[in-house]
PDB file of C-alpha atoms in Angstrom:
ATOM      1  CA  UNK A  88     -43.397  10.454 -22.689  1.00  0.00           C
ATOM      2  CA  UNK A  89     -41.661   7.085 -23.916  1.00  0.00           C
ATOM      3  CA  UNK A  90     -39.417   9.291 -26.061  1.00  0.00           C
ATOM      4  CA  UNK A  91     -38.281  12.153 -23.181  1.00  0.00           C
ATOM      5  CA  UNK A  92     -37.416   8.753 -21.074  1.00  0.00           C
ATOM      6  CA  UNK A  93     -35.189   7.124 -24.272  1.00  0.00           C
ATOM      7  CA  UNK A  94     -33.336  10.491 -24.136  1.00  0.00           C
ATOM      8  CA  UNK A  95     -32.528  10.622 -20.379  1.00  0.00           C
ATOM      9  CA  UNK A  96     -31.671   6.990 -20.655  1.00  0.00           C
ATOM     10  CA  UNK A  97     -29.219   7.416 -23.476  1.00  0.00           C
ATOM     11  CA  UNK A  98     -27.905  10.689 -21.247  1.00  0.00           C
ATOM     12  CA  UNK A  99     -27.505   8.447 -18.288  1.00  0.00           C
ATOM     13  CA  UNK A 100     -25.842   5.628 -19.833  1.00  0.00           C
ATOM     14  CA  UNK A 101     -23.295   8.368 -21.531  1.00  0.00           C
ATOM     15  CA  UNK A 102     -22.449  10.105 -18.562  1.00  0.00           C
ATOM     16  CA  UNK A 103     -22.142   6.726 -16.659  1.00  0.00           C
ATOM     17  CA  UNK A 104     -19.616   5.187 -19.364  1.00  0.00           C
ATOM     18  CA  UNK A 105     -17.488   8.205 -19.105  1.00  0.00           C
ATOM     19  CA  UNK A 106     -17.393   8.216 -15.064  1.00  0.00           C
ATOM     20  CA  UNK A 107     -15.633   4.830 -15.484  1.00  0.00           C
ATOM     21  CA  UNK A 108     -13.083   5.751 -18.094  1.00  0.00           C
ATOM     22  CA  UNK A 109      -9.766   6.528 -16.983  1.00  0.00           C
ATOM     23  CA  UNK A 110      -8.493   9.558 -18.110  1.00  0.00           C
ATOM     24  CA  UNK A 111      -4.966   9.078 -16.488  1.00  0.00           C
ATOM     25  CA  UNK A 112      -1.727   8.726 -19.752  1.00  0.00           C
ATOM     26  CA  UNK A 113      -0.052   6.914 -16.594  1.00  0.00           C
ATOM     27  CA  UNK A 114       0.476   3.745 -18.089  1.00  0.00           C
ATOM     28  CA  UNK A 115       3.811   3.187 -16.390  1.00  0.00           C
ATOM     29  CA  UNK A 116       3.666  -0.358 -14.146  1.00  0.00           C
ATOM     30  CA  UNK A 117       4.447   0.171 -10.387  1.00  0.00           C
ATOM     31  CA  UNK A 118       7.912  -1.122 -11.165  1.00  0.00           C
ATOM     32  CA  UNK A 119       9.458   1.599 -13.048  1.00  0.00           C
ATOM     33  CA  UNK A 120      12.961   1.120 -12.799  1.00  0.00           C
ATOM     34  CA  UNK A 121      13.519  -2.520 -11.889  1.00  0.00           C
ATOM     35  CA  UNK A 122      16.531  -2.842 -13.650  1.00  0.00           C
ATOM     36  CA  UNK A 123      18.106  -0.112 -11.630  1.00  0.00           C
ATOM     37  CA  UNK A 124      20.517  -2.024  -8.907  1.00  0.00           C
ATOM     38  CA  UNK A 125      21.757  -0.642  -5.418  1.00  0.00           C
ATOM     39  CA  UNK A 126      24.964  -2.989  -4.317  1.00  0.00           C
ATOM     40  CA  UNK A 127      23.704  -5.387  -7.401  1.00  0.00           C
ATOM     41  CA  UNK A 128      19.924  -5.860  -5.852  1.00  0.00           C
ATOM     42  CA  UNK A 129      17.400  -4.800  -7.819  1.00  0.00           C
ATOM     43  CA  UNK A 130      15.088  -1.485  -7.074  1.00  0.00           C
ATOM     44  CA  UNK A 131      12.300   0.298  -7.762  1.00  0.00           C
ATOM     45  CA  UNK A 132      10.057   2.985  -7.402  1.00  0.00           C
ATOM     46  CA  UNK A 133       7.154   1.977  -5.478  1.00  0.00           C
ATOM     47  CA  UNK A 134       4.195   4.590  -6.571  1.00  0.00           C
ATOM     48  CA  UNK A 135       1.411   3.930  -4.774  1.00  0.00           C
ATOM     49  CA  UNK A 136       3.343   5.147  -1.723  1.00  0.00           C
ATOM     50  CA  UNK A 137       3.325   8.430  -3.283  1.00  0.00           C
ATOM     51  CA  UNK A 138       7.026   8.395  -3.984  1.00  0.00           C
ATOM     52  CA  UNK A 139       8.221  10.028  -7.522  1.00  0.00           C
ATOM     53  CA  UNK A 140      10.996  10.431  -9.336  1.00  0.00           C
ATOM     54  CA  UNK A 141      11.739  14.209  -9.737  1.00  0.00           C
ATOM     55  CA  UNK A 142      14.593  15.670 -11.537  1.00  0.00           C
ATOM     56  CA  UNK A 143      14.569  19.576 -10.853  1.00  0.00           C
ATOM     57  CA  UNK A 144      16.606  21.513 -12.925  1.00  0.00           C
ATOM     58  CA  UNK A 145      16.801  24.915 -12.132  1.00  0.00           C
ATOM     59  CA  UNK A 146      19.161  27.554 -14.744  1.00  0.00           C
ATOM     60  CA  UNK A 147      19.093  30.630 -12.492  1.00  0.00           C
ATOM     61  CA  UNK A 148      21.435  28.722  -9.986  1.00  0.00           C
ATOM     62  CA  UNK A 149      23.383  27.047 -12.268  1.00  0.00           C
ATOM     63  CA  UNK A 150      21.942  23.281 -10.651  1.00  0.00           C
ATOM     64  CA  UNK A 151      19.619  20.558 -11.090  1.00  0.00           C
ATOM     65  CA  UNK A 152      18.237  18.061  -8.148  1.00  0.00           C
ATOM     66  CA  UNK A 153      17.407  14.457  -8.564  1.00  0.00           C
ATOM     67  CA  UNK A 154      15.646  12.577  -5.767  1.00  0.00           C
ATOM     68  CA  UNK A 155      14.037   9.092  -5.679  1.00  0.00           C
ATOM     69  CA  UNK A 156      12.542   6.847  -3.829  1.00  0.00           C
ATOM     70  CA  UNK A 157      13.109   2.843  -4.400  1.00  0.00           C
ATOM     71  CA  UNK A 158      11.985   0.039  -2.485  1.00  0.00           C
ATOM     72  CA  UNK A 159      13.749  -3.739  -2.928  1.00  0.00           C
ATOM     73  CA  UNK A 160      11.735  -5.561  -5.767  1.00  0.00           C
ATOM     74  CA  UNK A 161      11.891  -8.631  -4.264  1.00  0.00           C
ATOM     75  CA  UNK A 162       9.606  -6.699  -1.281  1.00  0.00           C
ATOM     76  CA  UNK A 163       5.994  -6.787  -0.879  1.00  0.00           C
ATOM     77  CA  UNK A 164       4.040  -3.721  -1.977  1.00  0.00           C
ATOM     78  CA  UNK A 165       2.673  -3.312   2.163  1.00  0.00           C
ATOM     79  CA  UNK A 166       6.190  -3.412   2.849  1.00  0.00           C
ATOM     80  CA  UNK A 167       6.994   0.185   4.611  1.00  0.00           C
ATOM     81  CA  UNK A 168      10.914  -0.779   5.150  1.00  0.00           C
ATOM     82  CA  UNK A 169      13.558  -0.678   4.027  1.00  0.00           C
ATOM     83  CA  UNK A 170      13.682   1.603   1.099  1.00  0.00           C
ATOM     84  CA  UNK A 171      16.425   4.081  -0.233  1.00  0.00           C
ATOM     85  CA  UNK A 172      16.222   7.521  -0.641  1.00  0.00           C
ATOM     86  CA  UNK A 173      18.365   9.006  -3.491  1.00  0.00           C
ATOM     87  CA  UNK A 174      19.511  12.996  -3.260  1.00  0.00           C
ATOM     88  CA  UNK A 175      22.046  14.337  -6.368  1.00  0.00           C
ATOM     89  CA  UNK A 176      23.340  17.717  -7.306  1.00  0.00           C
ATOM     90  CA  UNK A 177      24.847  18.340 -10.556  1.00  0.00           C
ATOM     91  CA  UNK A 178      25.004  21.090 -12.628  1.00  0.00           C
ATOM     92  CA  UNK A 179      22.106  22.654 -14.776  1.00  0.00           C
ATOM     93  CA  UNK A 180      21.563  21.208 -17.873  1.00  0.00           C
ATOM     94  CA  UNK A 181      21.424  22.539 -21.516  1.00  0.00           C
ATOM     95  CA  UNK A 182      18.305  21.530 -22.795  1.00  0.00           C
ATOM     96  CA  UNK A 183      20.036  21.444 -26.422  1.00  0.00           C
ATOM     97  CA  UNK A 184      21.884  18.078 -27.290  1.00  0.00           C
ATOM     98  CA  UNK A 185      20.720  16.522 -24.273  1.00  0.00           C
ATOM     99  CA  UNK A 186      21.171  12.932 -25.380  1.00  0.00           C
ATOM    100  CA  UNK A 187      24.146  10.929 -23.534  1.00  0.00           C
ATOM    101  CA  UNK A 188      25.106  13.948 -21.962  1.00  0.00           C
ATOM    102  CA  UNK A 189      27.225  13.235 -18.763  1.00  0.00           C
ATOM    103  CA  UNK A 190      26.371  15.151 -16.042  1.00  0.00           C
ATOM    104  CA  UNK A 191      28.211  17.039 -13.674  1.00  0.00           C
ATOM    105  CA  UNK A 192      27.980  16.101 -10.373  1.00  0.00           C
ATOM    106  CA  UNK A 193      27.969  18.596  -7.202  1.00  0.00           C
ATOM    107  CA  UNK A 194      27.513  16.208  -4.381  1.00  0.00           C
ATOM    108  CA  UNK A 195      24.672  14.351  -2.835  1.00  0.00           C
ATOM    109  CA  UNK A 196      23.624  11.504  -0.775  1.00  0.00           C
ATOM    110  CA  UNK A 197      21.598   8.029  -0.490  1.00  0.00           C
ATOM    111  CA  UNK A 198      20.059   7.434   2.920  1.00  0.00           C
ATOM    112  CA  UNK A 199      19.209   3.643   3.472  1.00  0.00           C
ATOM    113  CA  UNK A 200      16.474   3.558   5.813  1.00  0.00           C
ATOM    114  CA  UNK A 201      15.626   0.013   7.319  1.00  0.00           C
ATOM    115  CA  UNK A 202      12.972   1.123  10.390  1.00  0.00           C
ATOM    116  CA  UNK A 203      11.248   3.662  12.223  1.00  0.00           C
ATOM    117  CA  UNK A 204      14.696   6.037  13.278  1.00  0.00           C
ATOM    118  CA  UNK A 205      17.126   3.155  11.708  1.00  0.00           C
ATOM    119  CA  UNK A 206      19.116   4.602   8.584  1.00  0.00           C
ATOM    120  CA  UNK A 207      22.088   4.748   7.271  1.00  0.00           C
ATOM    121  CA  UNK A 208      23.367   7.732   5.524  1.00  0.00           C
ATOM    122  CA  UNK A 209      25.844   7.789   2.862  1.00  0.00           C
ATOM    123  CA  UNK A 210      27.225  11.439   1.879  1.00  0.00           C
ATOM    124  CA  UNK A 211      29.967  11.001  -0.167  1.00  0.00           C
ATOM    125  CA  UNK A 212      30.111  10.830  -4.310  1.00  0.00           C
ATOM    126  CA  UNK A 213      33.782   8.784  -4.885  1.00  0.00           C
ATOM    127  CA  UNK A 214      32.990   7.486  -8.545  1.00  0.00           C
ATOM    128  CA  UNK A 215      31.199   6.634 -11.014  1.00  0.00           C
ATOM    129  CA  UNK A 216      28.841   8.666 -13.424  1.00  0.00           C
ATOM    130  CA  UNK A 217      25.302  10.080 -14.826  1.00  0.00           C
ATOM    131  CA  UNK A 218      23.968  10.388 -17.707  1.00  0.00           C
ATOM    132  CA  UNK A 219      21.148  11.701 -19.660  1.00  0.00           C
ATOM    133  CA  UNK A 220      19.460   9.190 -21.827  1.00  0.00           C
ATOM    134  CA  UNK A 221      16.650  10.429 -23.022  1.00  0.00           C
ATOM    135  CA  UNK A 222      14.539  13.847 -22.527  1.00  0.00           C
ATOM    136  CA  UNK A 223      11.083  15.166 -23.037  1.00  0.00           C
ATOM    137  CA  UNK A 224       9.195  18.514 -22.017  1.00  0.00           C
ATOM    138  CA  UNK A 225       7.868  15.517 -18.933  1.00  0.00           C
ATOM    139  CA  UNK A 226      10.405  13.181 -18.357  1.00  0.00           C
ATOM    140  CA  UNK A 227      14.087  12.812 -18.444  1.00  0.00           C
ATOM    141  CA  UNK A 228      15.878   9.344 -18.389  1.00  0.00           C
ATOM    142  CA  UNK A 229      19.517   8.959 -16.266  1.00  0.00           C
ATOM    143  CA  UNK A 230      21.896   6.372 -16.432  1.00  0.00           C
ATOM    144  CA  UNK A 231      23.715   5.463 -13.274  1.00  0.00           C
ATOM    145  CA  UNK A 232      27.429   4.080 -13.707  1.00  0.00           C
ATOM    146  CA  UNK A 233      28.755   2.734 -10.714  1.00  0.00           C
ATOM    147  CA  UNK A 234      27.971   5.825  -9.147  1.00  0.00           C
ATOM    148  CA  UNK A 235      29.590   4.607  -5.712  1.00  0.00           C
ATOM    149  CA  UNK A 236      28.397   6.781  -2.228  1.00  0.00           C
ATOM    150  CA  UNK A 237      30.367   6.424   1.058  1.00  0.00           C
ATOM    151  CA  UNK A 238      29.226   6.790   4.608  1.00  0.00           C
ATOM    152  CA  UNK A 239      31.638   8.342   7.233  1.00  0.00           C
ATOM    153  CA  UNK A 240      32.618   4.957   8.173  1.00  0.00           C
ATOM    154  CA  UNK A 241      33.844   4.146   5.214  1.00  0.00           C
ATOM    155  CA  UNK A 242      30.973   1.627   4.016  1.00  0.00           C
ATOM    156  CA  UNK A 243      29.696   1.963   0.696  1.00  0.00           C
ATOM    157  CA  UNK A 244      26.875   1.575  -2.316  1.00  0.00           C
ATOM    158  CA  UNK A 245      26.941   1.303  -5.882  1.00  0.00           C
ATOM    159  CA  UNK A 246      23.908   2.772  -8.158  1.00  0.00           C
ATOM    160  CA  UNK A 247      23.847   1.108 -11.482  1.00  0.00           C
ATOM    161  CA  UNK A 248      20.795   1.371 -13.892  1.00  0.00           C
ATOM    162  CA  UNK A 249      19.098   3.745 -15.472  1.00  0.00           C
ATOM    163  CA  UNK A 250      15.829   5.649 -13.874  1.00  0.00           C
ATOM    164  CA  UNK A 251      13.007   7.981 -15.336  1.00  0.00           C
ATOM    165  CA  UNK A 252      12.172  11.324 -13.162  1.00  0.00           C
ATOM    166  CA  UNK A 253       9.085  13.496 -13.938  1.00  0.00           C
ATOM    167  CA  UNK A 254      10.775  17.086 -15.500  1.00  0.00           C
ATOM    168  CA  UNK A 255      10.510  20.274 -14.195  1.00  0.00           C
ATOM    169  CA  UNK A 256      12.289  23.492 -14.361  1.00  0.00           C
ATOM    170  CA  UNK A 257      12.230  26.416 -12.736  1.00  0.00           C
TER     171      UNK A 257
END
């Protein structure tokens, strides 16, 4: 009987040491991308509010869609507000000789929002660039150049920095 109880004992310690291993290859901090700047403050994205960084590129209609999330780094992680949202068109990309490729862009925006109904939407590309810096099968890298966004009165922001998306294609 001793030896049927050493055997559940060793199966119950194994299955217990296992239940308590992460499994997750996220080893990414919460501040992924804190040397990206919007209007020279620093951002980042804030994951345990869910938000990712998706770059969607998608061949069949000749585009690709980058959104993120970023929330000032200087705020506290229960901070809700304020937090940008980041929306970019450019053309599909070539997955061949991807490196430093500058990317062509279609048009976008970056909506500031500060509250509960208070933003501040900017819709209008005027300068600046992307570009890829560095690509695999999960993740693609983008460098922001002074990628500067106008709102219809005229007010602007600058995106400088470089962010990594998740990849996907469809």
């Amino acid at each position: 009987m001793k030896k049927y109880f050493d055997y559940i004992f060793i199966v119950l310690f194994t299955v217990t040491f296992f239940s308590l291993t992460s499994c997750s290859n996220d080893n990414d901090p919460d501040t992924v991308g804190s040397d990206f700047t919007i209007n020279e403050v620093n951002y980042y994205n804030r994951a345990i509010t869910g938000a990712t960084n998706t770059f969607i590129n998608i061949p069949s209609q000749e585009r690709a869609g980058i959104q993120a999330e970023l929330y000032p780094t200087s705020s506290d992680t229960d901070d809700t507000y304020p937090f940008y949202r980041i929306e970019i068109f450019v053309k599909d990309i070539d997955l061949n000789n991807i490196s430093d490729k500058r990317l062509d862009i279609l048009g976008g925006s970056v909506v500031h929002t500060i509250g509960i109904m208070d933003e501040i939407k900017y819709n209008e590309i005027v300068g600046g660039s992307l570009k890829v810096k560095s690509y695999n099968s999960e993740d693609i890298t983008v460098e922001f150049s002074n990628l500067k966004v106008v709102n219809s009165e005229n007010d602007a922001v600058t995106l400088n920095g470089t962010l990594s998306f998740d990849y996907c294609e469809l």
